[in-house]
């Protein structure tokens, strides 16, 4: 499977500019691809001003994602700020969309909300992760702060010792002051889950003055860094091998010795 990581700066609170910029980058890709991964909150940057920037769940950005997926023949995924009516009034989600070329899509709302920025007081946490099958691969997309919590991303199917996924994705706005944790945890998630891991972060400085170094990366099932880019925009494309992954799992079935647990 060919995967494309789009590491970019983001215009603060400007969905129109961000969609236009990303559309240009997607159109300029040098080769076809199967999966295009965008950063977290790719239309606005990581913001707590949800009432000012949130979109209805099924309007402009969702339609744009559908258009990008149809034009490229690839799944396009990333998160943005969504609003919808909840049981007790308007609520907001940091929502990842998994958009397929045929227009079918699924959603994942960020489970672990970053309390140090007040995200947990503004957004509604998701409850269930998703695992999607695409081009013979099983893929689990998660969001930023989720990276710190290995139980939620544990690579088990829930019914037996079999693997739930082959590729773990993280879309992020992860600041430079914590880049060491980002780099180490991406490798840890790959090693412990016997899978490929892709992390897509942003670069530049946001409207709150927080700087981002990118460090978007592809890690293999041994924890080896296949690609990493810091400090500048990049559109990186790389082909991953499912055969190599399965061969390693057969030769080194550490999952059979993992501790059983139940996620409540």
mmCIF file of C-alpha atoms in Angstrom, residues 4-261:
data_model
loop_
_atom_site.group_PDB
_atom_site.id
_atom_site.type_symbol
_atom_site.label_atom_id
_atom_site.label_comp_id
_atom_site.label_asym_id
_atom_site.label_seq_id
_atom_site.Cartn_x
_atom_site.Cartn_y
_atom_site.Cartn_z
ATOM 1 C CA UNK A 4 1.032 9.765 1.662
ATOM 2 C CA UNK A 5 1.806 11.946 4.686
ATOM 3 C CA UNK A 6 1.010 15.667 4.309
ATOM 4 C CA UNK A 7 2.970 17.669 6.863
ATOM 5 C CA UNK A 8 2.163 21.346 6.483
ATOM 6 C CA UNK A 9 1.680 24.694 8.156
ATOM 7 C CA UNK A 10 -1.948 25.631 8.852
ATOM 8 C CA UNK A 11 -3.736 28.952 8.531
ATOM 9 C CA UNK A 12 -5.187 29.868 11.906
ATOM 10 C CA UNK A 13 -9.000 29.627 11.966
ATOM 11 C CA UNK A 14 -9.209 29.772 8.160
ATOM 12 C CA UNK A 15 -10.868 26.641 6.730
ATOM 13 C CA UNK A 16 -11.142 28.098 3.214
ATOM 14 C CA UNK A 17 -7.403 28.819 3.006
ATOM 15 C CA UNK A 18 -6.450 25.466 4.507
ATOM 16 C CA UNK A 19 -8.651 23.449 2.178
ATOM 17 C CA UNK A 20 -7.293 25.365 -0.833
ATOM 18 C CA UNK A 21 -3.694 24.874 0.282
ATOM 19 C CA UNK A 22 -4.182 21.143 0.925
ATOM 20 C CA UNK A 23 -6.015 20.707 -2.370
ATOM 21 C CA UNK A 24 -3.004 22.171 -4.190
ATOM 22 C CA UNK A 25 -0.652 19.825 -2.353
ATOM 23 C CA UNK A 26 -2.805 16.810 -3.160
ATOM 24 C CA UNK A 27 -3.006 17.802 -6.842
ATOM 25 C CA UNK A 28 0.799 18.113 -6.958
ATOM 26 C CA UNK A 29 1.521 14.602 -5.654
ATOM 27 C CA UNK A 30 3.998 12.969 -8.057
ATOM 28 C CA UNK A 31 2.368 9.545 -8.072
ATOM 29 C CA UNK A 32 -0.916 7.865 -7.279
ATOM 30 C CA UNK A 33 -1.519 6.757 -3.720
ATOM 31 C CA UNK A 34 -3.872 4.612 -1.649
ATOM 32 C CA UNK A 35 -4.103 6.681 1.539
ATOM 33 C CA UNK A 36 -3.634 10.413 2.190
ATOM 34 C CA UNK A 37 -3.194 11.461 5.827
ATOM 35 C CA UNK A 38 -3.767 15.062 6.945
ATOM 36 C CA UNK A 39 -2.991 16.606 10.360
ATOM 37 C CA UNK A 40 -5.358 17.009 13.291
ATOM 38 C CA UNK A 41 -7.784 19.956 12.966
ATOM 39 C CA UNK A 42 -6.463 20.534 9.463
ATOM 40 C CA UNK A 43 -8.975 23.304 8.696
ATOM 41 C CA UNK A 44 -8.163 25.527 11.697
ATOM 42 C CA UNK A 45 -5.163 24.473 13.752
ATOM 43 C CA UNK A 46 -5.593 23.119 17.286
ATOM 44 C CA UNK A 47 -8.135 25.496 18.748
ATOM 45 C CA UNK A 48 -10.346 25.698 21.810
ATOM 46 C CA UNK A 49 -12.619 28.271 20.163
ATOM 47 C CA UNK A 50 -14.973 25.604 18.874
ATOM 48 C CA UNK A 51 -18.085 27.832 18.687
ATOM 49 C CA UNK A 52 -16.276 30.176 16.282
ATOM 50 C CA UNK A 53 -14.926 27.557 13.854
ATOM 51 C CA UNK A 54 -17.055 24.403 14.134
ATOM 52 C CA UNK A 55 -18.912 23.145 11.068
ATOM 53 C CA UNK A 56 -22.129 21.160 10.885
ATOM 54 C CA UNK A 57 -21.226 17.500 10.609
ATOM 55 C CA UNK A 58 -22.223 16.965 6.978
ATOM 56 C CA UNK A 59 -21.380 20.160 5.145
ATOM 57 C CA UNK A 60 -18.359 21.892 3.591
ATOM 58 C CA UNK A 61 -15.303 19.976 4.800
ATOM 59 C CA UNK A 62 -17.010 16.600 4.555
ATOM 60 C CA UNK A 63 -17.945 17.379 0.957
ATOM 61 C CA UNK A 64 -14.396 18.547 0.260
ATOM 62 C CA UNK A 65 -12.999 15.299 1.628
ATOM 63 C CA UNK A 66 -15.416 13.357 -0.571
ATOM 64 C CA UNK A 67 -14.225 15.335 -3.593
ATOM 65 C CA UNK A 68 -10.524 14.776 -2.771
ATOM 66 C CA UNK A 69 -11.048 11.031 -2.281
ATOM 67 C CA UNK A 70 -12.983 10.702 -5.538
ATOM 68 C CA UNK A 71 -10.372 12.649 -7.525
ATOM 69 C CA UNK A 72 -7.396 10.712 -6.175
ATOM 70 C CA UNK A 73 -8.923 7.245 -5.812
ATOM 71 C CA UNK A 74 -7.458 7.234 -2.301
ATOM 72 C CA UNK A 75 -8.823 7.264 1.205
ATOM 73 C CA UNK A 76 -8.350 10.748 2.678
ATOM 74 C CA UNK A 77 -8.337 11.145 6.454
ATOM 75 C CA UNK A 78 -7.748 13.859 9.055
ATOM 76 C CA UNK A 79 -9.708 15.615 11.797
ATOM 77 C CA UNK A 80 -11.586 18.906 12.060
ATOM 78 C CA UNK A 81 -14.001 20.641 14.440
ATOM 79 C CA UNK A 82 -17.632 19.530 14.133
ATOM 80 C CA UNK A 83 -20.761 20.742 15.880
ATOM 81 C CA UNK A 84 -24.018 18.869 16.333
ATOM 82 C CA UNK A 85 -27.031 18.908 18.573
ATOM 83 C CA UNK A 86 -26.626 16.714 21.638
ATOM 84 C CA UNK A 87 -29.050 15.629 24.376
ATOM 85 C CA UNK A 88 -28.375 18.784 26.399
ATOM 86 C CA UNK A 89 -27.628 21.294 23.648
ATOM 87 C CA UNK A 90 -24.921 22.019 21.099
ATOM 88 C CA UNK A 91 -21.796 19.887 21.413
ATOM 89 C CA UNK A 92 -18.446 19.828 19.636
ATOM 90 C CA UNK A 93 -16.155 17.038 18.527
ATOM 91 C CA UNK A 94 -12.567 16.785 17.317
ATOM 92 C CA UNK A 95 -13.689 14.398 14.583
ATOM 93 C CA UNK A 96 -11.591 12.323 12.232
ATOM 94 C CA UNK A 97 -13.224 11.427 8.927
ATOM 95 C CA UNK A 98 -12.205 8.292 7.031
ATOM 96 C CA UNK A 99 -13.362 9.116 3.508
ATOM 97 C CA UNK A 100 -13.281 6.476 0.780
ATOM 98 C CA UNK A 101 -13.214 7.198 -2.970
ATOM 99 C CA UNK A 102 -16.761 5.856 -3.364
ATOM 100 C CA UNK A 103 -18.060 8.477 -0.932
ATOM 101 C CA UNK A 104 -18.612 6.063 1.933
ATOM 102 C CA UNK A 105 -17.088 7.253 5.183
ATOM 103 C CA UNK A 106 -16.704 6.557 8.874
ATOM 104 C CA UNK A 107 -15.910 8.829 11.817
ATOM 105 C CA UNK A 108 -13.815 8.665 14.953
ATOM 106 C CA UNK A 109 -14.174 11.293 17.694
ATOM 107 C CA UNK A 110 -10.997 11.853 19.705
ATOM 108 C CA UNK A 111 -11.151 9.723 22.844
ATOM 109 C CA UNK A 112 -8.399 11.311 24.953
ATOM 110 C CA UNK A 113 -8.953 15.059 25.169
ATOM 111 C CA UNK A 114 -5.940 17.190 26.099
ATOM 112 C CA UNK A 115 -6.911 18.574 29.489
ATOM 113 C CA UNK A 116 -3.799 20.751 29.779
ATOM 114 C CA UNK A 117 -5.275 22.924 27.006
ATOM 115 C CA UNK A 118 -8.846 22.610 28.266
ATOM 116 C CA UNK A 119 -9.925 20.389 25.379
ATOM 117 C CA UNK A 120 -11.853 18.125 27.766
ATOM 118 C CA UNK A 121 -14.052 21.050 28.823
ATOM 119 C CA UNK A 122 -15.031 22.037 25.280
ATOM 120 C CA UNK A 123 -15.194 18.882 23.188
ATOM 121 C CA UNK A 124 -17.133 15.662 23.707
ATOM 122 C CA UNK A 125 -14.925 12.577 23.940
ATOM 123 C CA UNK A 126 -15.431 9.656 21.616
ATOM 124 C CA UNK A 127 -16.014 6.208 23.035
ATOM 125 C CA UNK A 128 -15.093 3.714 20.318
ATOM 126 C CA UNK A 129 -12.115 3.438 18.018
ATOM 127 C CA UNK A 130 -12.627 2.322 14.432
ATOM 128 C CA UNK A 131 -10.649 -0.161 12.334
ATOM 129 C CA UNK A 132 -11.099 0.144 8.569
ATOM 130 C CA UNK A 133 -10.170 -2.330 5.839
ATOM 131 C CA UNK A 134 -8.625 -0.832 2.710
ATOM 132 C CA UNK A 135 -6.651 -2.489 -0.084
ATOM 133 C CA UNK A 136 -6.266 -5.604 2.072
ATOM 134 C CA UNK A 137 -4.948 -3.637 5.072
ATOM 135 C CA UNK A 138 -6.655 -3.143 8.434
ATOM 136 C CA UNK A 139 -6.066 0.424 9.608
ATOM 137 C CA UNK A 140 -6.804 2.096 12.958
ATOM 138 C CA UNK A 141 -6.817 5.938 12.895
ATOM 139 C CA UNK A 142 -6.388 7.847 16.176
ATOM 140 C CA UNK A 143 -5.764 11.472 17.152
ATOM 141 C CA UNK A 144 -2.774 13.171 18.811
ATOM 142 C CA UNK A 145 -3.053 12.781 22.639
ATOM 143 C CA UNK A 146 -4.378 9.225 22.083
ATOM 144 C CA UNK A 147 -0.728 8.343 21.439
ATOM 145 C CA UNK A 148 0.036 8.457 25.162
ATOM 146 C CA UNK A 149 -2.481 5.731 26.078
ATOM 147 C CA UNK A 150 -1.409 2.252 24.935
ATOM 148 C CA UNK A 151 -4.402 0.346 26.308
ATOM 149 C CA UNK A 152 -6.838 2.069 23.954
ATOM 150 C CA UNK A 153 -4.652 1.301 20.935
ATOM 151 C CA UNK A 154 -3.805 -2.285 21.937
ATOM 152 C CA UNK A 155 -3.716 -4.449 18.819
ATOM 153 C CA UNK A 156 -6.211 -7.147 19.741
ATOM 154 C CA UNK A 157 -9.449 -8.019 18.003
ATOM 155 C CA UNK A 158 -11.448 -8.262 21.220
ATOM 156 C CA UNK A 159 -12.424 -11.883 20.697
ATOM 157 C CA UNK A 160 -9.126 -13.800 20.565
ATOM 158 C CA UNK A 161 -5.370 -13.303 20.205
ATOM 159 C CA UNK A 162 -5.582 -12.218 16.563
ATOM 160 C CA UNK A 163 -4.501 -8.777 15.405
ATOM 161 C CA UNK A 164 -7.102 -6.047 14.960
ATOM 162 C CA UNK A 165 -5.035 -3.922 12.569
ATOM 163 C CA UNK A 166 -1.855 -3.726 10.481
ATOM 164 C CA UNK A 167 -1.337 0.046 10.413
ATOM 165 C CA UNK A 168 -1.885 2.492 13.276
ATOM 166 C CA UNK A 169 -2.342 6.164 12.312
ATOM 167 C CA UNK A 170 -1.978 9.268 14.455
ATOM 168 C CA UNK A 171 -3.013 12.685 13.138
ATOM 169 C CA UNK A 172 -1.699 15.440 15.370
ATOM 170 C CA UNK A 173 -0.947 19.016 16.350
ATOM 171 C CA UNK A 174 1.885 17.990 18.705
ATOM 172 C CA UNK A 175 4.027 20.947 19.881
ATOM 173 C CA UNK A 176 7.792 21.119 19.647
ATOM 174 C CA UNK A 177 8.226 21.282 23.434
ATOM 175 C CA UNK A 178 7.060 17.655 23.635
ATOM 176 C CA UNK A 179 8.641 16.332 20.435
ATOM 177 C CA UNK A 180 10.782 13.787 22.330
ATOM 178 C CA UNK A 181 7.644 12.073 23.651
ATOM 179 C CA UNK A 182 6.100 12.054 20.155
ATOM 180 C CA UNK A 183 9.139 10.402 18.610
ATOM 181 C CA UNK A 184 9.584 7.769 21.304
ATOM 182 C CA UNK A 185 5.901 6.889 21.634
ATOM 183 C CA UNK A 186 5.424 6.367 17.894
ATOM 184 C CA UNK A 187 8.189 3.757 18.026
ATOM 185 C CA UNK A 188 6.779 2.196 21.195
ATOM 186 C CA UNK A 189 3.310 1.800 19.672
ATOM 187 C CA UNK A 190 4.831 0.043 16.647
ATOM 188 C CA UNK A 191 6.946 -2.347 18.709
ATOM 189 C CA UNK A 192 4.289 -3.336 21.219
ATOM 190 C CA UNK A 193 1.552 -3.768 18.609
ATOM 191 C CA UNK A 194 3.648 -5.502 15.919
ATOM 192 C CA UNK A 195 2.408 -3.091 13.268
ATOM 193 C CA UNK A 196 3.360 -0.164 11.096
ATOM 194 C CA UNK A 197 2.747 3.270 12.639
ATOM 195 C CA UNK A 198 2.288 6.538 10.768
ATOM 196 C CA UNK A 199 2.226 9.875 12.581
ATOM 197 C CA UNK A 200 1.302 13.091 10.755
ATOM 198 C CA UNK A 201 1.968 16.342 12.575
ATOM 199 C CA UNK A 202 1.986 19.996 11.484
ATOM 200 C CA UNK A 203 4.762 22.587 11.329
ATOM 201 C CA UNK A 204 4.836 26.338 11.943
ATOM 202 C CA UNK A 205 3.340 28.409 14.756
ATOM 203 C CA UNK A 206 -0.357 28.579 15.608
ATOM 204 C CA UNK A 207 -2.510 31.513 16.670
ATOM 205 C CA UNK A 208 -1.706 30.871 20.339
ATOM 206 C CA UNK A 209 2.035 31.099 19.721
ATOM 207 C CA UNK A 210 2.688 27.343 20.011
ATOM 208 C CA UNK A 211 5.428 26.057 17.690
ATOM 209 C CA UNK A 212 5.347 22.697 15.926
ATOM 210 C CA UNK A 213 8.328 20.793 14.558
ATOM 211 C CA UNK A 214 6.430 18.251 12.498
ATOM 212 C CA UNK A 215 8.496 15.087 12.936
ATOM 213 C CA UNK A 216 5.904 13.215 10.876
ATOM 214 C CA UNK A 217 7.110 9.652 10.618
ATOM 215 C CA UNK A 218 6.639 6.132 9.348
ATOM 216 C CA UNK A 219 7.761 3.379 11.719
ATOM 217 C CA UNK A 220 7.902 -0.310 10.916
ATOM 218 C CA UNK A 221 6.881 -3.280 13.067
ATOM 219 C CA UNK A 222 10.392 -3.519 14.554
ATOM 220 C CA UNK A 223 10.269 0.105 15.696
ATOM 221 C CA UNK A 224 12.671 1.192 12.948
ATOM 222 C CA UNK A 225 12.167 4.667 11.486
ATOM 223 C CA UNK A 226 11.479 4.357 7.762
ATOM 224 C CA UNK A 227 10.928 8.085 7.318
ATOM 225 C CA UNK A 228 10.887 11.212 9.457
ATOM 226 C CA UNK A 229 10.888 14.903 8.568
ATOM 227 C CA UNK A 230 11.255 17.815 10.974
ATOM 228 C CA UNK A 231 10.717 21.558 10.735
ATOM 229 C CA UNK A 232 9.447 21.965 7.185
ATOM 230 C CA UNK A 233 6.429 21.044 5.068
ATOM 231 C CA UNK A 234 6.627 17.748 3.218
ATOM 232 C CA UNK A 235 4.431 15.492 1.142
ATOM 233 C CA UNK A 236 5.986 12.080 1.625
ATOM 234 C CA UNK A 237 4.880 8.967 -0.241
ATOM 235 C CA UNK A 238 6.040 5.478 0.609
ATOM 236 C CA UNK A 239 4.951 1.917 -0.112
ATOM 237 C CA UNK A 240 4.507 -0.417 2.857
ATOM 238 C CA UNK A 241 4.730 -4.221 2.662
ATOM 239 C CA UNK A 242 2.006 -6.347 4.200
ATOM 240 C CA UNK A 243 3.979 -9.488 3.315
ATOM 241 C CA UNK A 244 6.978 -8.276 5.336
ATOM 242 C CA UNK A 245 4.721 -7.471 8.286
ATOM 243 C CA UNK A 246 3.062 -10.877 8.258
ATOM 244 C CA UNK A 247 6.401 -12.667 7.934
ATOM 245 C CA UNK A 248 7.729 -10.842 11.000
ATOM 246 C CA UNK A 249 4.590 -11.632 12.994
ATOM 247 C CA UNK A 250 4.969 -15.318 12.201
ATOM 248 C CA UNK A 251 8.647 -15.332 13.147
ATOM 249 C CA UNK A 252 8.162 -13.276 16.310
ATOM 250 C CA UNK A 253 4.630 -13.873 17.700
ATOM 251 C CA UNK A 254 5.033 -11.836 20.885
ATOM 252 C CA UNK A 255 1.311 -11.112 20.841
ATOM 253 C CA UNK A 256 0.659 -14.675 22.059
ATOM 254 C CA UNK A 257 2.302 -13.788 25.385
ATOM 255 C CA UNK A 258 0.436 -10.522 25.915
ATOM 256 C CA UNK A 259 -1.625 -10.014 29.071
ATOM 257 C CA UNK A 260 -5.367 -10.325 28.733
ATOM 258 C CA UNK A 261 -7.464 -7.305 29.674
#
